[in-house]
Amino acid sequence: MNLRTVDKENFLEVLSAHERPWQESYLAMYSSQWKGITTDPDLMLIPIDDHVVHRADGVFEVMRCVAGRLYQMEAHLSRLERSARAIELDLPSDYPDIRELIKATVLVGGEKECLVKVMLSRGPGSFGANPFDCTSSQLYINVVKFEPPPREHYEKGVSIITSKVPIKRSYFANIKSVDYLPNVMMKMEAIKAGVEYAIGLDENGFVAEGSTENILIVDKDENLKLPEFERTLAGTTAKRILELGARLVDDGSLKQASFYKLRPPDLYEAREIFLCGTSINVLPVVQYDGRKIGTGKPGPIFMRIASLLEKDMLYNEEILTDVGFP
């Protein structure tokens, strides 16, 4: 086998020799490794000996930039810090500037509609499992184009199944760790089954969450129900939807909006089901495990919630952070 030797002199030439179309949506990256921002996807790299790579030793958050403003940035950063504390990960030296670094990276990316992924890693140091081998934690910020699900998913609804993949235990379920292997397997399971999403159950048969989505239902008694966060990640979008749902309680469209323990039969009999998350907003579910949900079409509460969430993302000055686009 004839293999070329790659060194500092020819590295970029070798790296650029092959097309990588999946990188077309990559806008910008900040790395505390070199204290700067790049717009070249070929340079958006993390050292192989960073423990986030070979031990999944790190935490992350994903937030939306909508019309040039970051939605719920403070809520996302608060959860990021909670996750870091939970795994005893020291905040990187540049973390005090995190807000300005996020805004600067978005500005360099140049797109007012984008997703921002903030990752804290244990840092490079060895290929072992000992976290104390790492000399300092690291911060990586990636900005990519926002690519929503197809419009028909919102207009016609999506199908989901019950996943057979075991979910994380409570302690780890509430940490937004980069270890997403169960989530990846759930998504694979859904695609192989010919549906868009899969929903996990805990060992007692209670509904948990999807691979990257929370789930809510409207029952026959007009109650908006969200599975408790004991075995699921406390979704920022899900919490906000529950708060917005309180408005529908006030105007009589709903009787209650609260946390519940739910099992699959509760979902089969639901009037409406919807999924929510940072990258999808809120999506109507019209079929679950092959059973039609409600009328088999997106329902009125979904439409009200979707409208309230859209307005919240555009006009709620209390939870929007201006990036500084001209």
Short mmCIF file of C-alpha atoms in Angstrom, two decimals, residues 32 57-59 80-96 119-123 131-132 134-140:
data_model
loop_
_atom_site.label_atom_id
_atom_site.label_comp_id
_atom_site.label_asym_id
_atom_site.label_seq_id
_atom_site.Cartn_x
_atom_site.Cartn_y
_atom_site.Cartn_z
CA SER A 32 -10.15 28.45 22.34
CA ASP A 57 -16.14 14.08 27.94
CA GLY A 58 -17.90 17.37 27.39
CA VAL A 59 -21.22 19.20 27.35
CA LEU A 80 -24.73 24.60 29.86
CA GLU A 81 -23.20 25.70 33.14
CA ARG A 82 -25.38 23.25 35.11
CA SER A 83 -24.24 20.43 32.83
CA ALA A 84 -20.58 21.45 33.28
CA ARG A 85 -20.95 21.50 37.08
CA ALA A 86 -22.61 18.07 37.02
CA ILE A 87 -19.52 16.49 35.44
CA GLU A 88 -17.08 18.70 37.39
CA LEU A 89 -15.86 20.39 34.23
CA ASP A 90 -14.12 23.70 34.90
CA LEU A 91 -15.26 26.53 32.67
CA PRO A 92 -12.58 27.49 30.11
CA SER A 93 -10.53 30.64 30.68
CA ASP A 94 -12.36 32.46 27.88
CA TYR A 95 -15.83 31.54 29.18
CA PRO A 96 -16.39 34.93 30.91
CA MET A 119 -19.35 22.99 23.32
CA LEU A 120 -17.26 22.77 26.47
CA SER A 121 -14.66 19.99 26.46
CA ARG A 122 -12.32 18.55 29.06
CA GLY A 123 -9.53 19.42 26.64
CA PRO A 131 -9.73 13.59 33.15
CA PHE A 132 -6.85 15.00 35.17
CA CYS A 134 -6.15 17.33 30.56
CA THR A 135 -4.36 20.58 31.32
CA SER A 136 -7.29 22.91 30.57
CA SER A 137 -10.89 22.80 29.39
CA GLN A 138 -11.75 24.18 25.96
CA LEU A 139 -14.53 26.16 24.30
CA TYR A 140 -15.74 25.56 20.75
#
